Coordinates of C-alpha atoms and ligand atoms in Angstrom, one line a residue:
M1 CA 93.2 79.7 112.3
N2 CA 90.9 82.2 110.7
D3 CA 87.9 81.5 112.9
V4 CA 85.2 83.9 111.6
M5 CA 82.1 83.3 113.3
T6 CA 79.2 83.2 110.5
N7 CA 76.5 82.1 112.9
K8 CA 75.3 85.4 114.2
T9 CA 73.0 86.6 111.5
D10 CA 70.4 89.1 113.0
Y11 CA 72.3 92.6 113.1
C12 CA 69.7 95.3 112.6
V13 CA 71.7 98.5 111.9
E14 CA 70.1 102.0 112.1
N15 CA 71.1 105.8 112.2
F16 CA 72.8 107.1 115.3
V17 CA 71.4 110.5 116.0
A18 CA 71.6 112.7 119.0
G19 CA 73.2 109.6 120.9
K20 CA 70.3 107.2 120.1
W21 CA 69.7 104.5 117.6
V22 CA 66.8 105.5 115.2
R23 CA 65.5 104.0 112.1
G24 CA 66.0 105.7 108.5
S25 CA 62.9 106.2 106.4
A26 CA 64.1 104.3 103.1
G27 CA 63.3 100.8 104.1
H28 CA 65.8 98.2 104.7
I29 CA 68.0 95.8 102.9
D30 CA 69.9 92.8 103.5
V31 CA 73.7 92.8 104.5
I32 CA 75.3 89.9 102.8
S33 CA 78.3 88.1 104.2
P34 CA 80.9 87.6 101.5
Y35 CA 81.8 84.4 103.7
T36 CA 78.4 82.4 103.3
G37 CA 76.5 84.4 100.5
K38 CA 73.9 84.7 103.0
P39 CA 72.3 87.6 104.9
C40 CA 73.9 88.3 108.4
G41 CA 71.7 91.3 109.2
E42 CA 69.7 94.5 107.7
V43 CA 70.5 97.8 107.3
H44 CA 67.7 100.7 107.5
L45 CA 68.6 103.4 104.8
S46 CA 67.8 107.3 104.8
L47 CA 66.0 109.6 102.9
T48 CA 67.1 113.2 102.6
Q49 CA 64.8 114.2 105.4
D50 CA 66.7 111.5 107.8
V51 CA 69.8 113.6 106.6
A52 CA 68.3 116.7 107.4
S53 CA 67.1 115.9 110.9
A54 CA 70.6 114.1 111.6
V55 CA 72.5 117.7 110.6
E56 CA 70.2 119.5 112.8
A57 CA 70.9 117.2 115.8
A58 CA 74.6 117.3 115.1
K59 CA 74.5 121.2 115.2
I60 CA 73.0 121.2 118.9
N61 CA 76.2 120.4 120.7
Q62 CA 79.0 121.4 118.4
K63 CA 79.7 124.8 119.6
E64 CA 79.8 123.5 123.2
W65 CA 82.3 120.6 122.0
E66 CA 84.5 123.4 120.0
Q67 CA 84.7 125.3 123.3
T68 CA 85.8 122.5 125.1
P69 CA 89.6 122.8 125.4
L70 CA 91.5 120.6 123.2
K71 CA 92.9 118.7 126.1
A72 CA 89.6 117.9 127.5
R73 CA 88.1 116.8 123.9
T74 CA 91.0 114.4 123.8
Q75 CA 90.4 112.7 127.0
V76 CA 87.2 111.3 125.7
L77 CA 89.3 109.9 122.7
F78 CA 91.6 108.3 125.2
N79 CA 88.6 106.4 126.7
F80 CA 87.5 105.5 123.2
R81 CA 90.8 103.7 122.5
D82 CA 90.7 101.9 125.7
I83 CA 87.3 100.6 124.5
L84 CA 88.4 99.8 121.0
L85 CA 91.2 98.0 122.2
R86 CA 88.9 96.0 124.9
D87 CA 86.7 95.1 122.2
E88 CA 89.0 94.6 119.2
Q89 CA 88.3 90.8 118.8
K90 CA 84.3 91.6 118.9
I91 CA 84.8 94.3 116.1
A92 CA 87.2 92.4 114.2
Q93 CA 84.8 89.6 113.9
V94 CA 82.1 91.9 112.6
V95 CA 84.4 93.4 110.1
A96 CA 85.6 90.1 109.0
L97 CA 82.0 88.7 108.6
E98 CA 80.5 91.9 106.5
S99 CA 83.7 92.5 104.3
G100 CA 84.8 88.9 103.8
K101 CA 88.5 89.8 105.2
T102 CA 90.2 87.3 107.4
L103 CA 90.2 87.7 111.0
S104 CA 93.9 88.9 110.9
E105 CA 93.5 91.5 108.3
A106 CA 90.5 92.7 110.2
I107 CA 92.6 93.1 113.4
A108 CA 95.4 95.0 111.2
G109 CA 92.7 97.4 110.1
I110 CA 91.5 98.2 113.4
R111 CA 95.1 98.7 114.6
K112 CA 95.9 101.0 111.6
G113 CA 92.8 103.0 112.7
V114 CA 94.2 103.3 116.4
E115 CA 97.2 104.6 114.9
V116 CA 95.5 107.5 113.3
L117 CA 93.5 108.0 116.7
E118 CA 97.0 108.1 118.4
Y119 CA 98.1 110.8 116.1
A120 CA 94.9 112.7 116.9
L121 CA 95.5 112.3 120.6
S122 CA 99.2 113.7 120.2
L123 CA 97.6 117.0 118.7
Q124 CA 97.2 118.3 122.3
N125 CA 101.1 118.3 122.5
S126 CA 102.1 119.0 119.1
D127 CA 99.7 121.3 117.5
L128 CA 100.8 124.7 119.1
G129 CA 99.7 127.2 116.8
G130 CA 102.5 129.9 117.2
K131 CA 102.7 133.3 118.1
M132 CA 105.2 136.2 117.8
E133 CA 106.0 139.9 118.1
V134 CA 105.8 141.0 114.6
S135 CA 106.5 144.6 115.3
R136 CA 106.9 146.5 118.5
G137 CA 104.1 145.6 121.0
V138 CA 102.1 143.7 118.0
F139 CA 101.7 140.1 118.1
C140 CA 100.2 137.7 115.6
E141 CA 99.1 134.3 116.5
Y142 CA 97.5 131.3 114.8
R143 CA 94.3 129.7 116.4
R144 CA 93.0 126.5 114.8
K145 CA 89.0 126.7 114.7
P146 CA 86.8 123.8 113.5
L147 CA 84.4 124.0 110.7
G148 CA 81.1 123.1 112.4
V149 CA 79.3 119.8 111.1
V150 CA 81.3 117.9 108.8
A151 CA 80.8 114.5 106.9
S152 CA 82.4 111.6 105.5
I153 CA 81.5 108.6 103.1
T154 CA 83.3 105.5 103.1
P155 CA 83.8 102.4 101.2
F156 CA 83.0 98.8 102.1
N157 CA 86.4 97.4 102.1
F158 CA 87.8 98.8 105.3
P159 CA 84.7 99.2 107.4
A160 CA 86.8 100.2 110.6
M161 CA 90.0 101.3 109.2
V162 CA 89.0 104.2 106.5
P163 CA 86.4 105.9 109.1
M164 CA 88.9 105.9 111.8
W165 CA 91.3 107.9 109.1
T166 CA 89.0 110.9 109.7
I167 CA 86.6 110.6 112.8
P168 CA 89.5 110.9 115.4
I169 CA 91.2 114.0 113.7
A170 CA 87.8 115.8 112.9
I171 CA 86.4 115.2 116.2
V172 CA 89.5 115.9 118.3
L173 CA 89.7 119.4 116.2
G174 CA 86.4 120.3 117.6
N175 CA 83.8 119.4 114.8
A176 CA 80.6 117.3 114.9
Y177 CA 80.8 114.6 112.3
I178 CA 78.3 112.5 110.3
W179 CA 79.6 109.2 109.0
K180 CA 77.9 107.4 106.1
P181 CA 79.2 103.9 106.0
S182 CA 78.9 101.7 102.9
E183 CA 75.6 100.1 102.7
K184 CA 77.6 96.8 102.0
T185 CA 79.3 96.9 105.4
P186 CA 77.3 98.8 107.8
I187 CA 77.3 96.7 110.9
T188 CA 80.9 97.7 112.2
S189 CA 79.5 101.6 112.6
Q190 CA 77.1 100.2 115.3
F191 CA 80.0 99.0 117.2
I192 CA 82.0 102.2 116.7
A193 CA 79.4 104.7 117.6
N194 CA 78.6 102.6 120.6
A195 CA 82.4 102.8 121.7
F196 CA 82.2 106.4 121.4
H197 CA 79.0 106.8 123.3
E198 CA 80.3 104.7 126.2
A199 CA 83.6 106.9 126.0
G200 CA 81.5 109.8 126.9
L201 CA 81.4 111.7 123.6
P202 CA 78.6 114.2 123.8
A203 CA 75.4 113.4 121.7
G204 CA 75.6 114.5 118.1
I205 CA 79.3 114.7 118.0
L206 CA 79.4 111.6 116.2
T207 CA 76.4 110.8 114.2
V208 CA 76.2 107.7 111.8
V209 CA 73.7 108.0 108.6
Q210 CA 73.1 104.7 106.8
G211 CA 72.0 104.9 103.1
A212 CA 73.0 104.8 99.6
S213 CA 73.4 107.7 96.9
E214 CA 70.2 109.7 98.2
A215 CA 71.9 110.1 101.5
V216 CA 75.3 111.0 100.1
N217 CA 73.5 113.6 97.9
A218 CA 71.7 115.3 100.9
L219 CA 74.9 115.4 102.9
A220 CA 76.9 117.0 99.7
D221 CA 73.9 119.5 99.2
H222 CA 73.2 120.5 102.8
T223 CA 74.4 124.0 103.4
D224 CA 75.3 123.2 107.2
V225 CA 77.4 120.4 106.2
K226 CA 81.0 122.5 105.9
A227 CA 83.1 119.7 104.6
I228 CA 83.0 116.5 102.9
S229 CA 85.5 113.8 102.7
F230 CA 84.8 110.6 100.6
V231 CA 86.6 107.3 100.1
G232 CA 85.5 104.9 97.2
S233 CA 85.7 104.3 93.7
T234 CA 87.0 107.1 91.1
K235 CA 83.7 107.2 89.4
V236 CA 81.7 108.2 92.7
A237 CA 84.6 110.2 94.1
Q238 CA 84.5 112.5 90.9
I239 CA 80.3 112.7 91.3
V240 CA 80.8 113.8 94.9
Y241 CA 83.6 116.1 94.7
K242 CA 81.8 117.9 91.8
R243 CA 78.5 118.0 93.9
A244 CA 79.9 119.2 97.1
T245 CA 82.2 121.8 95.5
E246 CA 79.2 123.1 93.4
K247 CA 77.7 123.8 96.8
T248 CA 81.1 125.7 97.5
K249 CA 81.9 123.1 100.4
R250 CA 85.2 121.9 101.1
A251 CA 85.7 118.3 99.7
L252 CA 88.5 115.8 99.8
C253 CA 87.5 112.8 97.6
L254 CA 89.7 109.6 97.3
G255 CA 89.1 107.2 94.5
G256 CA 90.1 104.0 93.1
A257 CA 93.9 102.8 92.3
K258 CA 95.6 100.7 89.8
N259 CA 99.0 100.2 91.4
H260 CA 102.2 99.2 89.4
I261 CA 105.4 97.5 91.0
I262 CA 108.6 97.9 88.9
L263 CA 110.7 94.5 89.5
L264 CA 114.6 94.5 88.5
P265 CA 116.6 91.4 88.1
D266 CA 118.8 92.6 91.0
A267 CA 115.9 92.6 93.6
D268 CA 116.2 90.2 96.8
I269 CA 114.5 87.2 95.8
E270 CA 112.7 86.3 99.2
V271 CA 111.7 90.1 99.9
T272 CA 110.5 90.1 96.2
G273 CA 108.5 86.8 96.6
A274 CA 106.8 87.7 99.8
G275 CA 106.3 91.3 99.2
I276 CA 104.6 91.1 95.8
S277 CA 102.6 88.0 96.3
D278 CA 101.1 89.3 99.7
S279 CA 100.4 92.8 98.1
F280 CA 97.9 91.4 95.2
T281 CA 96.5 88.7 97.5
G282 CA 96.1 90.3 100.8
C283 CA 92.6 91.5 101.4
A284 CA 91.6 89.3 98.3
G285 CA 93.1 92.3 96.3
Q286 CA 90.4 94.3 97.7
R287 CA 92.5 97.1 98.8
C288 CA 93.2 100.5 97.1
M289 CA 97.3 99.9 97.9
A290 CA 97.2 96.3 96.3
A291 CA 99.7 95.5 93.6
S292 CA 97.8 95.3 90.3
V293 CA 100.4 95.5 87.6
L294 CA 103.8 93.9 87.7
L295 CA 106.4 95.7 85.4
A296 CA 108.9 92.9 85.0
V297 CA 112.0 94.4 83.7
G298 CA 114.5 92.0 81.9
D299 CA 114.8 88.4 83.2
V300 CA 113.1 88.3 86.6
D301 CA 111.6 84.8 86.0
K302 CA 113.2 83.5 89.1
H303 CA 111.3 86.1 91.0
I304 CA 108.1 85.3 89.5
T305 CA 108.4 81.7 90.3
K306 CA 108.7 82.8 93.9
I307 CA 105.5 85.0 93.7
K308 CA 103.7 82.1 92.1
E309 CA 104.7 79.6 94.8
R310 CA 103.6 81.9 97.5
A311 CA 100.3 82.6 95.9
A312 CA 99.7 79.0 95.5
S313 CA 100.0 78.5 99.2
Q314 CA 97.0 80.5 99.9
V315 CA 94.1 78.7 101.3
L316 CA 90.7 80.4 100.8
G317 CA 88.8 81.1 104.0
Q318 CA 92.1 80.7 106.0
T319 CA 94.9 83.0 104.7
M320 CA 92.5 84.6 102.1
G321 CA 89.1 86.2 102.6
A322 CA 86.3 86.4 100.1
I323 CA 85.0 88.7 97.4
I324 CA 82.5 91.2 98.7
T325 CA 79.5 90.4 96.2
Q326 CA 78.3 87.8 93.8
E327 CA 78.4 90.8 91.2
Q328 CA 82.0 91.5 91.8
L329 CA 83.1 87.9 91.7
D330 CA 81.3 87.5 88.2
F331 CA 83.2 90.7 87.0
L332 CA 86.3 88.9 88.0
H333 CA 85.6 86.0 86.1
E334 CA 84.7 88.3 83.1
A335 CA 88.0 90.0 83.5
I336 CA 90.1 87.1 83.2
E337 CA 88.4 85.9 80.1
K338 CA 88.7 89.3 78.6
A339 CA 92.4 89.3 79.3
L340 CA 92.9 85.9 77.7
E341 CA 90.9 87.5 74.7
E342 CA 93.1 90.3 74.6
G343 CA 96.3 87.9 74.6
A344 CA 97.4 87.3 78.0
K345 CA 98.2 83.9 79.5
I346 CA 97.6 82.5 82.9
I347 CA 100.8 81.3 84.6
F348 CA 98.8 80.5 87.9
D349 CA 95.3 80.0 88.1
G350 CA 93.8 80.2 91.8
R351 CA 90.4 80.0 90.4
K352 CA 90.8 76.0 90.8
L353 CA 91.6 76.4 94.6
S354 CA 88.7 74.8 96.6
A355 CA 86.0 77.2 98.5
P356 CA 86.1 76.2 102.2
Q357 CA 84.0 73.2 102.9
E358 CA 82.0 75.0 105.8
N359 CA 81.2 78.2 103.6
S360 CA 81.0 76.9 100.0
E361 CA 78.3 79.3 99.1
G362 CA 80.6 82.4 99.8
Y363 CA 82.2 84.6 97.3
W364 CA 85.4 82.7 96.6
F365 CA 88.1 83.6 94.0
G366 CA 92.0 82.5 94.4
P367 CA 95.0 84.6 93.1
V368 CA 95.5 84.7 89.3
I369 CA 98.5 85.6 87.7
L370 CA 98.3 86.9 84.1
D371 CA 101.4 87.2 82.0
N372 CA 102.1 88.9 78.7
V373 CA 99.5 91.6 79.5
K374 CA 99.8 94.3 76.6
P375 CA 100.1 97.8 78.2
G376 CA 96.7 99.0 76.5
S377 CA 94.7 96.1 77.2
T378 CA 91.9 96.2 80.0
A379 CA 93.5 94.0 82.6
A380 CA 96.7 96.7 82.2
K381 CA 94.5 99.6 82.8
M382 CA 91.1 99.0 84.4
E383 CA 90.8 98.6 88.4
L384 CA 89.8 95.1 88.8
F385 CA 89.7 95.1 92.6
G386 CA 90.3 91.4 93.2
P387 CA 93.6 89.1 93.5
I388 CA 94.7 89.4 90.0
L389 CA 98.4 90.6 89.2
S390 CA 99.0 91.4 85.6
I391 CA 102.5 91.1 84.4
I392 CA 103.8 93.4 81.7
R393 CA 107.2 92.6 80.1
C394 CA 109.4 95.5 79.9
Q395 CA 112.8 95.8 78.0
N396 CA 113.9 98.3 80.4
I397 CA 113.4 100.7 83.1
S398 CA 112.4 103.4 80.9
E399 CA 109.7 101.2 79.2
A400 CA 108.3 100.4 82.6
I401 CA 108.3 104.0 83.9
E402 CA 106.5 105.1 80.6
V403 CA 103.7 102.2 81.2
Q404 CA 103.5 103.5 85.0
N405 CA 103.2 107.2 84.2
S406 CA 100.6 106.4 81.3
S407 CA 98.0 105.0 84.1
E408 CA 95.2 107.6 84.9
Y409 CA 95.3 106.4 88.5
G410 CA 98.2 107.7 90.8
N411 CA 97.8 106.1 94.2
A412 CA 100.9 103.9 94.9
A413 CA 103.6 102.4 93.0
S414 CA 106.8 100.2 94.2
V415 CA 110.1 99.1 93.0
F416 CA 111.9 96.0 94.0
T417 CA 115.5 96.3 93.4
S418 CA 118.8 96.1 95.4
S419 CA 120.3 99.4 94.2
G420 CA 119.9 102.6 96.0
P421 CA 120.4 105.0 93.1
M422 CA 117.8 102.7 90.9
A423 CA 115.5 102.9 93.6
E424 CA 115.9 106.6 93.8
Y425 CA 115.6 107.2 89.9
V426 CA 112.2 105.2 90.1
A427 CA 110.9 107.1 93.0
S428 CA 111.6 110.1 91.4
N429 CA 110.1 109.3 88.1
T430 CA 106.8 107.4 88.8
K431 CA 103.5 109.1 89.0
C432 CA 101.8 108.4 92.4
G433 CA 101.1 109.9 95.8
M434 CA 102.6 107.1 97.8
F435 CA 105.8 105.1 96.7
G436 CA 107.5 102.0 98.1
V437 CA 110.9 100.4 97.9
N438 CA 110.9 96.8 98.4
I439 CA 107.5 97.3 99.8
G440 CA 104.5 95.8 98.1
V441 CA 101.8 97.9 100.1
P442 CA 103.5 101.3 100.7
V443 CA 100.8 102.9 103.2
P444 CA 102.6 105.5 104.9
R445 CA 102.6 105.1 108.7
E446 CA 101.3 108.2 111.2
P447 CA 102.4 110.9 111.2
F448 CA 103.1 110.7 107.6
S449 CA 100.1 111.4 105.6
F450 CA 97.9 109.1 103.2
G451 CA 96.8 110.2 99.8
G452 CA 97.4 109.7 96.1
V453 CA 97.4 112.1 92.9
D454 CA 95.5 112.2 89.6
V455 CA 92.1 110.1 89.5
S456 CA 93.0 108.6 92.7
K457 CA 92.3 111.9 94.6
F458 CA 90.1 115.0 94.0
G459 CA 91.0 118.0 96.1
H460 CA 93.9 119.1 98.2
G461 CA 95.7 117.8 101.2
D462 CA 95.8 114.4 102.2
I463 CA 93.4 112.2 104.4
T464 CA 95.3 111.6 107.4
G465 CA 98.5 113.0 109.1
V466 CA 99.7 116.3 109.1
H467 CA 98.4 117.2 105.9
S468 CA 94.6 116.2 106.8
L469 CA 94.5 119.2 109.6
D470 CA 93.8 122.0 107.5
F471 CA 91.1 119.9 105.8
W472 CA 89.2 119.6 108.9
S473 CA 89.8 123.1 110.4
D474 CA 90.7 126.7 109.5
V475 CA 93.5 128.6 110.8
K476 CA 92.4 132.1 112.3
K477 CA 95.1 134.7 112.3
I478 CA 95.0 137.1 115.3
T479 CA 96.9 140.3 115.5
T480 CA 96.9 142.0 118.9
K481 CA 98.1 145.4 120.1
W482 CA 97.7 146.8 123.9
E483 CA 99.6 150.1 123.6
L484 CA 100.5 152.9 121.1
Q485 CA 104.2 152.5 120.3
S486 CA 106.4 155.6 119.7
D487 CA 108.4 154.0 116.9
A488 CA 107.5 155.2 113.1
N489 CA 105.9 151.7 112.1
W490 CA 102.6 151.3 110.1
M491 CA 101.8 148.5 112.4
S492 CA 102.6 150.1 115.8
Ligands
NAD1 P1 81.9 102.8 95.8 O1 82.4 104.2 95.1 O2 80.9 101.9 95.3 O3 81.1 103.2 97.3 C1 82.0 104.2 98.3 C2 80.6 104.9 99.0 O4 80.0 105.7 98.1 C3 79.9 104.1 99.7 O5 79.4 104.6 100.9 C4 78.5 104.1 98.6 O6 77.2 103.8 99.6 C5 78.5 105.4 98.1 N1 78.1 105.6 96.8 C6 78.1 104.6 95.8 N2 77.6 105.1 94.6 C7 77.2 106.2 94.8 C8 76.5 107.0 94.0 N3 76.2 107.1 92.6 N4 76.3 108.6 94.6 C9 76.8 108.8 95.8 N5 77.3 107.8 96.6 C10 77.5 106.6 96.1 O7 83.2 102.1 96.4 P2 83.4 100.5 97.1 O8 83.1 99.5 96.2 O9 82.7 100.7 98.4 O10 84.9 101.0 97.3 C11 85.8 100.1 96.6 C12 86.7 101.3 95.9 O11 87.1 102.2 96.9 C13 87.7 100.9 94.9 O12 87.6 101.7 93.8 C14 88.9 101.3 95.9 O13 90.0 101.6 95.2 C15 88.4 102.5 96.5 N6 89.2 103.0 97.9 C16 90.0 104.0 97.6 C17 90.9 104.2 98.8 C18 91.7 105.3 98.7 O14 92.4 105.7 100.0 N7 92.1 105.9 97.7 C19 90.6 103.2 100.0 C20 89.8 102.2 99.9 C21 89.0 102.0 98.7

């Protein structure tokens, strides 16, 4: 059962600055629940001056936090983990209400966030730096140093998980962290900030600034914000990356995706049906790891029948959630019409699935499978961000790889096959940051890091795991000598 409670509609979300909730100066907008199409609360947005005061407040305790030993900093986050798990159901309700996810998807997102948190907690035992005697009596040593005040801008589609990719790691490393959530899904930030406060995090180490582009620009421009991570569409990722790096700021900006799955005739039929269908329908297709294009190599019609059957079993409002806005819903309908004009044919039309009776005014859109999609067409190239699977028929594996490689995006790709050598060949020749073998959503689990290539990511490193540590910190190199050595060595 997907018992998302849509009856609480009076959330009021503000900025969390210096450990207190304060109102931004840019007025408020409604937060609309995709389940009902109606307001479930309001969010007060910020102007440049609100960001400036938030940065000032974040600076106050940062040095003391930095000087607190790593093991002591980590203890606060252990408390936070307990609170997060205690309140998991409550937070999942809010995530689902404001983002349109099902309750189980919302819980899965929180648990993935907890996994990143656990990685951050493990740093106290694993991030040892290193020290060695490089010359007689001379020692070189690594020490990881935080950057100071850092910021992160997150998208609507994972209101808890995406922020949790960065908050624990940046904070455990000793930074003060400013979070700008999506203005479409800001309510979750209230619960996460309150949980950190209850856990004992000093005031200002986690700040939340609500807002839209003005708040983002102010963070990118502020000289005391030393690094910015961004997750969202490619268009905005590029804007933020350019703006932040022009100010010589460190930036890591993850963008959109158009993920391809290569399906070969020898693939296991059950694994394929579930893996591919769930990949494009999960989170109603609103995830950057969703399958978007199916490259069908040779005769795979029996596999496609399985994918179709599973898609047909989806129940809107129960197993499948809603689309974020009316505008995005209209865009998906238009995208289907455009695909038909460009020669595709519909082989499964979930637009006909009925909306849930209790929430008929929500933004519902069932799974759609398009066949005979042409490689250069809009459905083949553009990120649609909805539960639409575009099938491109390919004569052979080379053709499939050529289509995959021609995408401007490079987030994820997968192959479904029972041949090990073939899987290896496709893994080596596809252009992506994350690859799956018989897995429709190849999200790396911690400690493996998350991130794409090409226009799916601007900047170096990844956003989670071991490859994120150097983004949120500097490594100081210390060379020490206590006595004059008699050896003839330039260092001694
Ligand atoms: P979005 O780009 O519209 O918004 C993301 C953030 O940017 C929000 O906080 C928003 O307030 C801010 N923003 C919007 N316009 C801005 C502007 N002109 N200037 C400065 N800031 C601006 O993305 P979205 O619709 O919230 O999320 C969906 C997108 O995110 C999809 O493209 C999806 O693929 C992508 N995404 C990528 C990943 C990844 O890991 N690569 C993960 C999740 C989502």
